[in-house]
mmCIF file of C-alpha atoms in Angstrom:
data_model
loop_
_atom_site.group_PDB
_atom_site.id
_atom_site.type_symbol
_atom_site.label_atom_id
_atom_site.label_comp_id
_atom_site.label_asym_id
_atom_site.label_seq_id
_atom_site.Cartn_x
_atom_site.Cartn_y
_atom_site.Cartn_z
ATOM 1 C CA PHE K 1 8.773 -21.958 1.389
ATOM 2 C CA ILE K 2 9.997 -21.012 -1.982
ATOM 3 C CA TYR K 3 6.601 -19.467 -4.184
ATOM 4 C CA VAL K 4 7.071 -19.687 -7.621
ATOM 5 C CA VAL K 5 4.332 -17.478 -9.039
ATOM 6 C CA THR K 6 3.624 -16.915 -12.378
ATOM 7 C CA THR K 7 0.313 -15.465 -14.268
ATOM 8 C CA GLN K 8 -0.453 -18.909 -15.680
ATOM 9 C CA SER K 9 -0.094 -20.954 -12.375
ATOM 10 C CA THR K 10 1.639 -21.018 -8.872
ATOM 11 C CA GLN K 11 3.628 -23.715 -7.545
ATOM 12 C CA ILE K 12 4.274 -23.554 -3.357
ATOM 13 C CA LEU K 13 8.073 -25.828 -3.173
ATOM 14 C CA THR K 14 8.914 -27.372 -0.126
ATOM 15 C CA LEU K 15 13.181 -27.129 0.334
ATOM 16 C CA ASN K 16 13.637 -30.231 -1.470
ATOM 17 C CA GLY K 17 12.317 -29.173 -4.141
ATOM 18 C CA LEU K 18 8.865 -31.367 -3.271
ATOM 19 C CA SER K 19 6.022 -29.611 -5.066
ATOM 20 C CA VAL K 20 3.095 -29.451 -3.128
ATOM 21 C CA LEU K 21 0.538 -27.061 -4.451
ATOM 22 C CA SER K 22 -0.585 -25.930 -7.762
ATOM 23 C CA LYS K 23 -3.287 -23.676 -8.302
ATOM 24 C CA PRO K 24 -4.276 -21.661 -11.840
ATOM 25 C CA ASN K 25 -4.419 -18.396 -11.933
ATOM 26 C CA ALA K 26 -2.462 -17.186 -8.426
ATOM 27 C CA ILE K 27 -2.011 -13.866 -7.534
ATOM 28 C CA LYS K 28 -1.102 -13.520 -3.865
ATOM 29 C CA VAL K 29 -0.110 -15.769 -1.537
ATOM 30 C CA SER K 30 0.929 -15.406 2.230
ATOM 31 C CA ALA K 31 2.362 -18.119 4.560
ATOM 32 C CA ASP K 32 3.252 -17.117 8.655
ATOM 33 C CA THR K 33 5.963 -19.049 10.426
ATOM 34 C CA ARG K 34 3.634 -22.027 11.675
ATOM 35 C CA GLY K 35 3.416 -23.502 8.178
ATOM 36 C CA ASN K 36 0.261 -22.467 7.546
ATOM 37 C CA TYR K 37 -0.358 -20.577 4.136
ATOM 38 C CA VAL K 38 -2.836 -19.159 2.100
ATOM 39 C CA LEU K 39 -3.354 -18.476 -1.415
ATOM 40 C CA LEU K 40 -5.622 -16.072 -3.987
ATOM 41 C CA ASN K 41 -6.535 -16.744 -7.311
ATOM 42 C CA ALA K 42 -7.939 -13.955 -10.241
ATOM 43 C CA ASN K 43 -11.202 -15.862 -9.222
ATOM 44 C CA ASN K 44 -11.482 -14.234 -6.366
ATOM 45 C CA GLU K 45 -11.014 -17.418 -4.624
ATOM 46 C CA ILE K 46 -9.413 -18.522 -1.026
ATOM 47 C CA PHE K 47 -7.268 -21.662 -0.492
ATOM 48 C CA PHE K 48 -6.250 -22.403 3.061
ATOM 49 C CA TYR K 49 -3.654 -24.875 4.034
ATOM 50 C CA GLY K 50 -2.227 -26.286 7.264
ATOM 51 C CA PRO K 51 1.377 -26.980 7.601
ATOM 52 C CA ASN K 52 1.281 -30.569 6.204
ATOM 53 C CA HIS K 53 -0.995 -29.439 2.984
ATOM 54 C CA ALA K 54 -3.675 -30.213 4.100
ATOM 55 C CA LEU K 55 -6.457 -27.766 2.924
ATOM 56 C CA GLN K 56 -8.138 -26.251 5.720
ATOM 57 C CA PHE K 57 -11.172 -24.595 3.969
ATOM 58 C CA GLN K 58 -11.861 -22.902 0.708
ATOM 59 C CA GLN K 59 -13.514 -19.593 0.035
ATOM 60 C CA ARG K 60 -15.142 -16.939 -2.726
ATOM 61 C CA ILE K 61 -16.237 -13.541 -2.407
ATOM 62 C CA THR K 62 -18.278 -12.397 -5.205
ATOM 63 C CA LYS K 63 -16.784 -8.624 -5.277
ATOM 64 C CA THR K 64 -15.739 -6.675 -8.049
ATOM 65 C CA SER K 65 -11.688 -7.030 -7.164
ATOM 66 C CA LEU K 66 -9.870 -8.900 -4.245
ATOM 67 C CA GLU K 67 -6.603 -6.898 -4.047
ATOM 68 C CA ASP K 68 -4.646 -8.899 -1.193
ATOM 69 C CA ILE K 69 -4.254 -11.608 1.349
ATOM 70 C CA LEU K 70 -2.253 -11.685 4.062
ATOM 71 C CA ILE K 71 -2.404 -13.819 7.378
ATOM 72 C CA ASP K 72 -1.466 -12.977 10.942
ATOM 73 C CA GLU K 73 -0.415 -16.013 12.970
ATOM 74 C CA ILE K 74 -1.163 -14.026 16.719
ATOM 75 C CA SER K 75 -4.334 -12.989 15.679
ATOM 76 C CA GLY K 76 -4.786 -15.829 14.162
ATOM 77 C CA ARG K 77 -6.920 -13.676 11.742
ATOM 78 C CA VAL K 78 -7.013 -14.141 7.483
ATOM 79 C CA PHE K 79 -7.682 -10.424 6.005
ATOM 80 C CA ILE K 80 -8.437 -9.648 2.525
ATOM 81 C CA VAL K 81 -8.762 -6.736 1.059
ATOM 82 C CA GLY K 82 -10.564 -4.932 -2.074
ATOM 83 C CA TYR K 83 -13.878 -3.540 -3.306
ATOM 84 C CA ASP K 84 -16.612 -3.612 -5.099
ATOM 85 C CA ASP K 85 -18.706 -1.713 -7.870
ATOM 86 C CA LYS K 86 -21.843 -0.468 -6.829
ATOM 87 C CA THR K 87 -24.501 2.262 -8.421
ATOM 88 C CA ILE K 88 -25.573 4.856 -5.753
ATOM 89 C CA ALA K 89 -27.281 7.942 -6.245
ATOM 90 C CA TRP K 90 -27.195 6.684 -10.214
ATOM 91 C CA LYS K 91 -23.273 6.259 -10.528
ATOM 92 C CA LEU K 92 -21.053 4.068 -10.690
ATOM 93 C CA ILE K 93 -18.720 4.010 -7.758
ATOM 94 C CA SER K 94 -16.531 2.086 -5.567
ATOM 95 C CA VAL K 95 -16.271 1.183 -2.475
ATOM 96 C CA ALA K 96 -13.676 -0.480 -0.190
ATOM 97 C CA PHE K 97 -13.627 -3.110 2.007
ATOM 98 C CA LEU K 98 -11.276 -5.724 4.547
ATOM 99 C CA TYR K 99 -12.419 -9.205 5.596
ATOM 100 C CA ALA K 100 -11.239 -10.886 8.711
ATOM 101 C CA TYR K 101 -11.311 -14.755 9.147
ATOM 102 C CA ASP K 102 -10.067 -17.084 11.601
ATOM 103 C CA TYR K 103 -7.951 -20.039 10.247
ATOM 104 C CA GLN K 104 -11.175 -21.925 10.243
ATOM 105 C CA GLY K 105 -13.175 -20.030 7.429
ATOM 106 C CA ASN K 106 -14.939 -18.474 10.301
ATOM 107 C CA TYR K 107 -15.847 -14.734 9.607
ATOM 108 C CA LYS K 108 -15.049 -12.356 12.077
ATOM 109 C CA TYR K 109 -15.402 -9.195 11.224
ATOM 110 C CA LYS K 110 -15.397 -6.287 8.519
ATOM 111 C CA LEU K 111 -14.380 -2.715 8.182
ATOM 112 C CA PHE K 112 -16.200 -0.352 5.039
ATOM 113 C CA ASP K 113 -18.210 -2.892 2.423
ATOM 114 C CA PHE K 114 -21.309 -0.406 2.750
ATOM 115 C CA SER K 115 -24.826 -0.847 0.959
ATOM 116 C CA TRP K 116 -26.161 1.387 -1.003
ATOM 117 C CA SER K 117 -29.085 2.735 0.664
ATOM 118 C CA GLU K 118 -26.179 3.434 3.344
ATOM 119 C CA MET K 119 -24.101 5.671 1.639
ATOM 120 C CA THR K 120 -26.259 8.228 -0.582
ATOM 121 C CA SER K 121 -24.410 11.313 0.622
ATOM 122 C CA TYR K 122 -20.686 8.944 0.407
ATOM 123 C CA THR K 123 -20.255 9.288 -3.853
ATOM 124 C CA ALA K 124 -16.527 9.436 -3.328
ATOM 125 C CA SER K 125 -15.118 6.159 -4.731
ATOM 126 C CA THR K 126 -12.626 4.180 -2.794
ATOM 127 C CA LYS K 127 -10.564 0.942 -3.396
ATOM 128 C CA LEU K 128 -8.052 -0.839 -0.652
ATOM 129 C CA TYR K 129 -5.046 -2.403 -2.300
ATOM 130 C CA SER K 130 -2.217 -3.090 0.175
ATOM 131 C CA LEU K 131 -1.777 -4.588 4.094
ATOM 132 C CA SER K 132 0.878 -5.633 5.908
ATOM 133 C CA LEU K 133 1.833 -6.312 9.051
ATOM 134 C CA GLY K 134 3.500 -3.627 11.101
ATOM 135 C CA SER K 135 6.685 -4.240 13.912
ATOM 136 C CA ASP K 136 3.965 -3.855 16.594
ATOM 137 C CA LYS K 137 1.759 -7.049 15.164
ATOM 138 C CA LYS K 138 -0.536 -4.233 13.687
ATOM 139 C CA LEU K 139 -2.305 -4.155 10.684
ATOM 140 C CA TYR K 140 -1.396 -1.221 7.844
ATOM 141 C CA ILE K 141 -3.780 -0.453 5.286
ATOM 142 C CA LEU K 142 -2.947 1.844 2.421
ATOM 143 C CA TRP K 143 -6.621 2.352 0.593
ATOM 144 C CA GLU K 144 -6.913 5.559 -2.381
ATOM 145 C CA THR K 145 -10.514 7.308 -2.523
ATOM 146 C CA GLN K 146 -11.372 9.699 -5.541
ATOM 147 C CA GLY K 147 -12.870 13.282 -3.594
ATOM 148 C CA LYS K 148 -13.861 14.337 -0.608
ATOM 149 C CA ASP K 149 -17.460 12.797 -0.085
ATOM 150 C CA THR K 150 -16.062 9.533 1.329
ATOM 151 C CA ILE K 151 -16.322 6.905 3.765
ATOM 152 C CA PHE K 152 -13.280 6.846 5.067
ATOM 153 C CA LYS K 153 -13.820 9.914 7.048
ATOM 154 C CA TYR K 154 -15.735 7.250 9.469
ATOM 155 C CA ASN K 155 -14.512 4.367 11.784
ATOM 156 C CA GLY K 156 -15.057 1.454 9.156
ATOM 157 C CA THR K 157 -18.087 0.396 10.856
ATOM 158 C CA THR K 158 -20.632 3.180 10.669
ATOM 159 C CA LEU K 159 -21.494 6.444 8.879
ATOM 160 C CA SER K 160 -22.556 8.574 11.223
ATOM 161 C CA GLY K 161 -21.092 9.898 14.879
ATOM 162 C CA ASN K 162 -17.970 11.308 15.108
ATOM 163 C CA GLN K 163 -15.617 11.168 12.082
ATOM 164 C CA LYS K 164 -11.516 10.029 12.135
ATOM 165 C CA TYR K 165 -10.909 12.873 9.600
ATOM 166 C CA THR K 166 -7.953 15.624 11.411
ATOM 167 C CA PRO K 167 -6.203 17.556 8.664
ATOM 168 C CA LYS K 168 -2.603 18.652 9.647
ATOM 169 C CA ASP K 169 -2.082 20.965 7.042
ATOM 170 C CA VAL K 170 -3.015 20.787 3.089
ATOM 171 C CA PHE K 171 -0.923 17.723 2.375
ATOM 172 C CA SER K 172 -3.154 15.860 4.388
ATOM 173 C CA GLU K 173 -6.693 18.245 3.679
ATOM 174 C CA LEU K 174 -9.350 16.212 1.457
ATOM 175 C CA PRO K 175 -9.215 18.468 -1.910
ATOM 176 C CA GLU K 176 -12.869 20.189 -3.638
ATOM 177 C CA ASN K 177 -11.539 18.441 -6.964
ATOM 178 C CA GLN K 178 -11.513 14.673 -8.101
ATOM 179 C CA ALA K 179 -8.172 14.218 -7.468
ATOM 180 C CA LEU K 180 -7.482 10.795 -6.239
ATOM 181 C CA VAL K 181 -5.781 11.020 -2.141
ATOM 182 C CA ALA K 182 -3.846 7.919 -0.430
ATOM 183 C CA TYR K 183 -5.625 6.962 2.661
ATOM 184 C CA PHE K 184 -3.445 5.197 4.959
ATOM 185 C CA ALA K 185 -4.452 3.225 8.788
ATOM 186 C CA ARG K 186 -3.607 1.370 11.594
ATOM 187 C CA VAL K 187 -5.657 -1.450 12.597
ATOM 188 C CA HIS K 188 -5.886 -3.797 15.824
ATOM 189 C CA THR K 189 -5.770 -6.957 14.186
ATOM 190 C CA GLU K 190 -8.376 -8.830 16.943
ATOM 191 C CA THR K 191 -10.960 -6.175 17.381
ATOM 192 C CA GLY K 192 -10.990 -4.600 14.139
ATOM 193 C CA VAL K 193 -10.922 -1.311 15.437
ATOM 194 C CA ILE K 194 -8.874 1.063 13.461
ATOM 195 C CA GLU K 195 -6.452 2.999 15.943
ATOM 196 C CA THR K 196 -5.188 5.597 13.815
ATOM 197 C CA SER K 197 -5.654 6.974 10.346
ATOM 198 C CA ASN K 198 -4.004 9.883 8.070
ATOM 199 C CA PHE K 199 -5.167 11.470 3.883
ATOM 200 C CA ALA K 200 -2.018 12.490 2.010
ATOM 201 C CA LEU K 201 -2.201 14.163 -1.463
ATOM 202 C CA PRO K 202 0.045 16.176 -3.370
ATOM 203 C CA ARG K 203 -0.748 20.065 -4.530
ATOM 204 C CA GLY K 204 -0.369 21.059 -7.741
ATOM 205 C CA VAL K 205 -0.451 24.603 -9.390
ATOM 206 C CA ASN K 206 -2.102 27.434 -7.211
ATOM 207 C CA TRP K 207 -2.490 24.294 -4.393
ATOM 208 C CA GLU K 208 -5.293 22.042 -6.149
ATOM 209 C CA GLY K 209 -5.380 18.925 -5.451
ATOM 210 C CA ALA K 210 -3.205 16.841 -7.336
ATOM 211 C CA SER K 211 -3.249 12.521 -6.821
ATOM 212 C CA PHE K 212 -1.455 9.832 -5.755
ATOM 213 C CA GLN K 213 -1.589 6.798 -7.608
ATOM 214 C CA ILE K 214 -1.140 4.129 -4.915
ATOM 215 C CA LYS K 215 -2.801 0.567 -7.108
ATOM 216 C CA ASP K 216 0.744 -0.142 -7.506
ATOM 217 C CA GLY K 217 2.517 0.717 -4.642
ATOM 218 C CA ASN K 218 2.811 -0.221 -0.716
ATOM 219 C CA ILE K 219 2.922 0.341 3.007
ATOM 220 C CA SER K 220 5.386 -1.043 5.845
ATOM 221 C CA THR K 221 6.755 0.218 9.146
ATOM 222 C CA THR K 222 10.697 0.008 10.119
ATOM 223 C CA GLN K 223 11.398 -1.873 13.233
ATOM 224 C CA ASN K 224 10.899 1.356 15.410
ATOM 225 C CA GLY K 225 7.912 2.265 14.519
ATOM 226 C CA ILE K 226 7.614 4.718 11.251
ATOM 227 C CA ILE K 227 5.720 4.043 8.207
ATOM 228 C CA MET K 228 7.123 4.265 5.144
ATOM 229 C CA ILE K 229 4.692 4.903 1.947
ATOM 230 C CA ALA K 230 5.603 4.024 -1.667
ATOM 231 C CA TRP K 231 2.857 5.598 -4.101
ATOM 232 C CA GLU K 232 2.820 7.513 -7.919
ATOM 233 C CA SER K 233 2.870 11.392 -7.766
ATOM 234 C CA GLU K 234 1.326 13.733 -9.657
ATOM 235 C CA PHE K 235 2.798 16.158 -8.756
ATOM 236 C CA SER K 236 6.193 17.087 -7.220
ATOM 237 C CA PHE K 237 6.498 16.392 -3.700
ATOM 238 C CA PRO K 238 7.715 19.093 -1.061
ATOM 239 C CA TRP K 239 11.284 20.356 -0.971
ATOM 240 C CA ARG K 240 12.194 17.521 -3.179
ATOM 241 C CA GLU K 241 15.204 20.376 -4.681
ATOM 242 C CA ASN K 242 16.941 20.077 -1.238
ATOM 243 C CA VAL K 243 16.892 15.674 -1.157
ATOM 244 C CA ARG K 244 20.060 14.242 -2.117
ATOM 245 C CA ILE K 245 21.226 10.542 -2.606
ATOM 246 C CA ASN K 246 24.809 9.777 -2.239
ATOM 247 C CA GLY K 247 25.793 13.506 -2.236
ATOM 248 C CA THR K 248 23.251 14.444 -5.453
ATOM 249 C CA LYS K 249 19.869 16.140 -6.176
ATOM 250 C CA ILE K 250 17.474 13.971 -7.205
ATOM 251 C CA GLY K 251 16.357 14.839 -10.560
ATOM 252 C CA THR K 252 13.602 17.813 -11.167
ATOM 253 C CA PHE K 253 9.952 16.816 -11.581
ATOM 254 C CA LEU K 254 8.754 16.862 -14.653
ATOM 255 C CA GLN K 255 5.492 14.203 -14.917
ATOM 256 C CA TRP K 256 4.205 11.486 -12.345
ATOM 257 C CA ASP K 257 7.004 9.877 -10.730
ATOM 258 C CA GLY K 258 7.153 7.204 -7.507
ATOM 259 C CA VAL K 259 7.520 8.518 -4.537
ATOM 260 C CA LEU K 260 8.541 7.165 -0.696
ATOM 261 C CA GLN K 261 7.316 8.884 2.261
ATOM 262 C CA TRP K 262 8.458 8.508 5.814
ATOM 263 C CA TYR K 263 5.617 9.406 9.315
ATOM 264 C CA ALA K 264 5.764 9.044 12.142
ATOM 265 C CA GLY K 265 3.755 6.703 13.961
ATOM 266 C CA ASP K 266 1.341 9.006 15.073
ATOM 267 C CA PHE K 267 0.144 9.626 10.979
ATOM 268 C CA LEU K 268 0.470 13.598 11.450
ATOM 269 C CA THR K 269 4.450 13.817 11.685
ATOM 270 C CA ARG K 270 5.624 13.707 8.066
ATOM 271 C CA TYR K 271 9.647 13.385 8.008
ATOM 272 C CA PHE K 272 10.675 12.971 4.286
ATOM 273 C CA SER K 273 9.950 11.882 1.059
ATOM 274 C CA VAL K 274 12.334 10.467 -2.129
ATOM 275 C CA SER K 275 12.699 9.657 -5.461
ATOM 276 C CA PHE K 276 15.146 8.045 -7.228
ATOM 277 C CA GLY K 277 15.164 9.543 -10.481
ATOM 278 C CA LYS K 278 18.707 10.479 -11.377
ATOM 279 C CA ASP K 279 17.313 12.736 -14.744
ATOM 280 C CA LEU K 280 15.301 15.795 -15.562
ATOM 281 C CA GLY K 281 11.279 14.420 -15.549
ATOM 282 C CA ALA K 282 12.934 10.967 -14.600
ATOM 283 C CA HIS K 283 9.538 8.395 -14.206
ATOM 284 C CA THR K 284 9.229 5.747 -11.568
ATOM 285 C CA GLN K 285 7.390 3.177 -9.811
ATOM 286 C CA ILE K 286 8.217 2.020 -6.184
ATOM 287 C CA ASN K 287 6.482 -0.939 -5.534
ATOM 288 C CA ASP K 288 7.465 -2.635 -2.381
ATOM 289 C CA VAL K 289 9.064 -1.315 0.415
ATOM 290 C CA ILE K 290 10.669 -3.023 3.424
ATOM 291 C CA SER K 291 12.912 -2.069 6.655
ATOM 292 C CA VAL K 292 15.598 -4.790 6.669
ATOM 293 C CA TRP K 293 17.518 -3.721 9.969
ATOM 294 C CA GLY K 294 18.249 -0.513 11.408
ATOM 295 C CA ASN K 295 17.834 2.214 9.150
ATOM 296 C CA GLN K 296 18.337 0.206 6.224
ATOM 297 C CA ILE K 297 15.486 0.249 3.319
ATOM 298 C CA VAL K 298 15.004 -2.124 0.584
ATOM 299 C CA ALA K 299 13.083 -0.641 -1.947
ATOM 300 C CA LEU K 300 12.124 -2.109 -5.378
ATOM 301 C CA GLY K 301 10.447 -0.397 -8.550
ATOM 302 C CA SER K 302 10.714 0.339 -11.854
ATOM 303 C CA VAL K 303 11.628 2.715 -14.381
ATOM 304 C CA LEU K 304 9.653 3.701 -17.138
ATOM 305 C CA SER K 305 11.980 6.388 -18.658
ATOM 306 C CA GLY K 306 14.730 8.251 -18.138
ATOM 307 C CA SER K 307 17.825 6.545 -15.456
ATOM 308 C CA ILE K 308 18.042 6.190 -11.833
ATOM 309 C CA PHE K 309 20.753 6.405 -9.303
ATOM 310 C CA THR K 310 22.790 3.399 -9.670
ATOM 311 C CA THR K 311 25.986 1.659 -8.397
ATOM 312 C CA GLU K 312 29.260 1.491 -10.079
ATOM 313 C CA ASN K 313 28.972 -1.512 -13.208
ATOM 314 C CA THR K 314 25.954 -1.090 -13.199
ATOM 315 C CA ILE K 315 24.015 -2.608 -16.380
ATOM 316 C CA GLU K 316 21.145 -0.505 -17.586
ATOM 317 C CA LYS K 317 18.870 -0.993 -20.048
ATOM 318 C CA LYS K 318 18.350 1.529 -22.521
ATOM 319 C CA THR K 319 15.036 -0.146 -24.035
ATOM 320 C CA ASN K 320 10.992 1.310 -24.278
ATOM 321 C CA ASP K 321 10.369 -1.726 -21.374
ATOM 322 C CA LYS K 322 10.278 -1.673 -17.868
ATOM 323 C CA ASN K 323 13.618 -1.702 -15.905
ATOM 324 C CA ALA K 324 13.287 -3.676 -12.883
ATOM 325 C CA PHE K 325 15.444 -1.883 -9.964
ATOM 326 C CA LEU K 326 16.227 -2.858 -6.271
ATOM 327 C CA VAL K 327 17.728 -0.056 -3.590
ATOM 328 C CA VAL K 328 19.283 -0.637 -0.543
ATOM 329 C CA PHE K 329 19.342 2.464 1.349
ATOM 330 C CA SER K 330 19.975 4.020 4.732
ATOM 331 C CA PHE K 331 18.826 7.813 5.452
ATOM 332 C CA GLU K 332 21.642 9.571 7.607
ATOM 333 C CA THR K 333 19.260 12.392 8.776
ATOM 334 C CA MET K 334 15.146 12.666 9.707
ATOM 335 C CA THR K 335 14.104 16.418 9.360
ATOM 336 C CA GLN K 336 10.388 16.745 9.434
ATOM 337 C CA ASN K 337 11.423 20.137 7.001
ATOM 338 C CA GLN K 338 13.184 18.596 4.688
ATOM 339 C CA SER K 339 15.663 21.211 4.416
ATOM 340 C CA SER K 340 18.881 18.757 4.702
ATOM 341 C CA THR K 341 17.204 15.336 3.663
ATOM 342 C CA SER K 342 20.605 12.929 2.392
ATOM 343 C CA TRP K 343 20.556 9.618 1.568
ATOM 344 C CA ASN K 344 23.212 6.719 1.249
ATOM 345 C CA SER K 345 22.157 4.695 -1.645
ATOM 346 C CA SER K 346 23.156 1.673 -3.694
ATOM 347 C CA SER K 347 20.793 0.286 -6.565
ATOM 348 C CA ASN K 348 21.179 -2.371 -9.446
ATOM 349 C CA THR K 349 18.632 -2.536 -12.782
ATOM 350 C CA THR K 350 17.517 -5.202 -14.548
#
């Protein structure tokens, strides 16, 4: 299929140009290899179509925001993620959720989505923004929590018993302040069990918690199981001064900046981080990242200020508008302490 998505409408077209679907306010589309596809619109409505473009089910979910949708032909599941605003202990907070349905629209399970009466001691806002299928056919999810009193410490179905929270160092330890902390997890698609998870955040002056903004980020995996996460960081990542692209040091951090970070499959071993800003204080966002073959990675993002590493003869706009960029790169070394991480990169901006 070819997907044509705008703020006004979405069309799904066959390769011969026949229009088979047009729905208003569409924001997300997902398809499998068997011709099934699902559409999410801005009214929190889901439309699931079979290979013959027949509507299989339609569902409206009455939550504050639905952020992403995904279908998986192996488990036969449709996944929807987002958050719902609730008043808890006289405080308005967001509560993250994941819902799973089968291909017929039957509800199968959920994660988190606790009621206000269950959450009197957990007043940190939580939001779920992004999900993807890994090379191992598991579900990978990227969430956000504000503060340490978070429901993400547990397994998604209860707020008691053993916590799933096992920090490795200060960059995965929940802060005392209200910094935005990234939470990422691997979930079994059929059972909904959270198999592995961890937190991540940058550290600022005096090692105080700083924020990772993940609303415009993404989570993905490489073919050999390495986890790639894109987010926007409020503070510089460790060993940034040692990271080079095509032999040149990346720009010195000055403000918010887009960061790619790599983890091993255990969610504890942090391999390395990279940003694509070339100038002092360049401000970028990295919105999507995928592994295409071997150690070749493709990332899509935008430049808010400054410039990035580009290939020869790249046309780089010099306006106040966002410049989109596409980067194809590979890593030469992978070391946990990032003492000598280097990259080969080619990128273009539009």
